[in-house]
Coordinates of C-alpha atoms in Angstrom, one line a residue:
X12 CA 98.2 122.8 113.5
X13 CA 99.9 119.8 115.2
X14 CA 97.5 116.8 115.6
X15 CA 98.5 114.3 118.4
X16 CA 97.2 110.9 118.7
X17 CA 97.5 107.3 118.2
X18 CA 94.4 107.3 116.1
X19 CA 96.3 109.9 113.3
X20 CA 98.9 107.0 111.9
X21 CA 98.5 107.8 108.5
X22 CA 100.3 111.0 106.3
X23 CA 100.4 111.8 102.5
X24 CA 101.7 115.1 101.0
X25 CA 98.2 116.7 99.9
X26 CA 95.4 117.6 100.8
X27 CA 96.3 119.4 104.2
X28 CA 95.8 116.9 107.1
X29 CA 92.3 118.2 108.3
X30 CA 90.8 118.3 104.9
X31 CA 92.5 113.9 104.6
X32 CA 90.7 113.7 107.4
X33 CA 87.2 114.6 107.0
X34 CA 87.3 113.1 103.2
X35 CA 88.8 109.8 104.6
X36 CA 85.5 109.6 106.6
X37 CA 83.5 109.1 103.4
X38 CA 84.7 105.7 102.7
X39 CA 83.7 102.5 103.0
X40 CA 85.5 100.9 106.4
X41 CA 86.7 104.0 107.6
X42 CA 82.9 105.4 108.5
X43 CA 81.0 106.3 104.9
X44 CA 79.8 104.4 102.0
X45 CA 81.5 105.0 99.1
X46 CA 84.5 102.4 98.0
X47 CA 87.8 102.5 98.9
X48 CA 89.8 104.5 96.0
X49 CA 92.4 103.2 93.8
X50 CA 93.8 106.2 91.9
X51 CA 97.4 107.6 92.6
X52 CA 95.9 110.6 93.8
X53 CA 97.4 111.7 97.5
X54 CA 94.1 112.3 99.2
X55 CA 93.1 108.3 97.2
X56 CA 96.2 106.8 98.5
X57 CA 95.8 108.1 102.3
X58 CA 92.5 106.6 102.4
X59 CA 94.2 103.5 101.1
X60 CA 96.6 103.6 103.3
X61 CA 93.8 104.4 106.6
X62 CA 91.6 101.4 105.8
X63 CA 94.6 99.0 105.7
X64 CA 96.6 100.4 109.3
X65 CA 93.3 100.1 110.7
X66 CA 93.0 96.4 110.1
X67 CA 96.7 95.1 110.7
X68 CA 96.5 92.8 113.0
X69 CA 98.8 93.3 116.4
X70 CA 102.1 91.9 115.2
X71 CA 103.8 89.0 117.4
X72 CA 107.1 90.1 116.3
X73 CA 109.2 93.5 115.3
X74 CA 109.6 91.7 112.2
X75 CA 106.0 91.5 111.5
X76 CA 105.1 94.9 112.6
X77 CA 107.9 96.5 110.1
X78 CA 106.7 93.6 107.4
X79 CA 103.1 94.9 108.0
X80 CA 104.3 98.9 107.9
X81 CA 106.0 97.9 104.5
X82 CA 103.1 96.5 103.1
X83 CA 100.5 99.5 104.0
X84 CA 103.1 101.6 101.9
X85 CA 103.5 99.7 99.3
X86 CA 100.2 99.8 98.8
X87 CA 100.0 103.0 99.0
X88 CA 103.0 104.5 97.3
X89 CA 103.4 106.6 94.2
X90 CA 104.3 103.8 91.4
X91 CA 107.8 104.4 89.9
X92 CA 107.7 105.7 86.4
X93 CA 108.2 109.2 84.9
X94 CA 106.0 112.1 86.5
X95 CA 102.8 112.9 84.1
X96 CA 103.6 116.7 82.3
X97 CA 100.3 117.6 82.9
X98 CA 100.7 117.0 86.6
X99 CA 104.2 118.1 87.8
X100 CA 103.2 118.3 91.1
X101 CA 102.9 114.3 91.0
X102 CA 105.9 112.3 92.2
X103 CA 106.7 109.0 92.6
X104 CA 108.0 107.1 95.9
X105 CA 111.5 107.0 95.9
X106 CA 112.1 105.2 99.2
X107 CA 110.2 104.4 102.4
X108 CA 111.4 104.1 106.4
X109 CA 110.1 102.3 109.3
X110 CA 111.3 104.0 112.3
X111 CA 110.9 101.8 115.3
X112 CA 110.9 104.0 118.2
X113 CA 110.9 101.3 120.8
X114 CA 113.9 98.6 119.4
X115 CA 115.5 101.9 118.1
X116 CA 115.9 100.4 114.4
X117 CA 115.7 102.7 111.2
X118 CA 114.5 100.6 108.4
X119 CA 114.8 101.9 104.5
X120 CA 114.0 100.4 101.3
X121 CA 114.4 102.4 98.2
X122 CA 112.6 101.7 95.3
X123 CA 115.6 101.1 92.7
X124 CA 117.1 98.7 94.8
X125 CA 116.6 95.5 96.1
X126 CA 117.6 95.4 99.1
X127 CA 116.2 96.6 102.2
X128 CA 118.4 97.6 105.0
X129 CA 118.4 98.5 108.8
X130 CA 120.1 100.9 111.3
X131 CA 120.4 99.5 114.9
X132 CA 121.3 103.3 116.8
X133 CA 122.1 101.3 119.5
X134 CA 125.3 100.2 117.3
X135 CA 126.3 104.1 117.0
X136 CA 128.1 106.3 118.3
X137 CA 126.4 109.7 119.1
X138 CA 129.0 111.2 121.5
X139 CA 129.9 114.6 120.8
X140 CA 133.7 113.6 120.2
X141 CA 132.8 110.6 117.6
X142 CA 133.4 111.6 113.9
X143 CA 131.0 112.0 111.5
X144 CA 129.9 108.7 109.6
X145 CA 127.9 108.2 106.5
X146 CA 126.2 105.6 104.8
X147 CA 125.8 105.7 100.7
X148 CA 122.7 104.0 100.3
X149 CA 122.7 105.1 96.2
X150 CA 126.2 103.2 95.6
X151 CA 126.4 100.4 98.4
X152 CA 122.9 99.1 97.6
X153 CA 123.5 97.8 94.4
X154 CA 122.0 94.9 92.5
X155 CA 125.7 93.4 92.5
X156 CA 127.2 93.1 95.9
X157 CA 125.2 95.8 97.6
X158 CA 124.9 95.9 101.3
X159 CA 121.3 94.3 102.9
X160 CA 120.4 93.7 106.1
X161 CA 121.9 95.6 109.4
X162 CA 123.8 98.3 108.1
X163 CA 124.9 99.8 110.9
X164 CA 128.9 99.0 110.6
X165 CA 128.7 100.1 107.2
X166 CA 128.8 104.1 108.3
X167 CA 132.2 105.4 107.0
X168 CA 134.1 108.5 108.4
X169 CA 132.8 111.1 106.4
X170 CA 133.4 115.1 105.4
X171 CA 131.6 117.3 108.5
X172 CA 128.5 118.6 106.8
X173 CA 128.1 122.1 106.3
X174 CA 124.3 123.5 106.0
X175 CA 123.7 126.7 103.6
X176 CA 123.3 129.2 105.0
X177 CA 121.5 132.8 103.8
X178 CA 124.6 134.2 103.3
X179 CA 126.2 131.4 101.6
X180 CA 123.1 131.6 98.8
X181 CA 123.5 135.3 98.4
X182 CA 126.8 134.8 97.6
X183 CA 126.3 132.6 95.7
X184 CA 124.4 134.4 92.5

């Protein structure tokens, strides 16, 4: 099922979308009476993550409307730290992306490192004759002279990327 609308701005991994919705419902803010949930659960954190969109106020600046994006998911990201046994279907947030549609701007932050940083797609080149570029966001964002800010210069000429295919994996064993 595909659901289309501004009013569905919100996504977490589980439970399925329809079920998020009709339990998000049930809080406080967002149309019931119970209290807004705190646990790392996914269906807890979307609910989180619901009340707060709903009250951002309208940002004045792309700045502010990223900032604001940032700090919904922040608040309602898996914490960093090593999955619970008992749960392995529990991660934790690795990274996050703003994707502003209308400036064209990919935003990412990952969790491990500092900085946050920004592709402008404006600044590339998607012709079908330019190369292939890539971007190491595990090396180049270091603590110690890693990239920040406006990356988009930083893409390097890279290998052409080859996807598996189903003969590839048969092969393969």
């Amino acid at each position: 099922m595909v659901y289309h609308s501004p009013e569905y701005r919100v996504m977490t991994n589980s439970p399925t979308y329809d079920k998020q919705l009709a339990q998000v419902r049930t809080f406080s803010g967002l149309g019931g009476e119970q209290p807004l949930p705190g646990s790392t659960l996914a269906s807890d954190r979307f609910a989180r993550a619901s009340y707060y969109v709903s009250r951002l106020n309208q940002p004045a600046t792309q700045i502010e409307a990223i900032a604001a994006m940032f700090s919904v998911m922040r608040n309602a990201a898996q914490p960093f730290r090593v999955p619970d046994p008992g749960k392995p279907e529990a991660s934790q947030t690795l990274w996050q992306v703003v994707m502003d549609l209308t400036h064209r701007r990919y935003v990412f932050e990952s969790t491990t490192r500092p900085n946050i940083v920004w592709v402008n797609f404006d600044e590339l080149d998607f012709s079908t004759t330019s190369p292939q570029a890539k971007l190491n966001l595990v090396d180049d964002l270091t603590l110690e002279n890693g990239i920040a800010g406006n990356v988009s210069r930083h893409f390097k000429q890279g290998e052409t990327l080859t996807l598996l295919t189903m003969a590839m994996l048969k092969h393969a064993h």
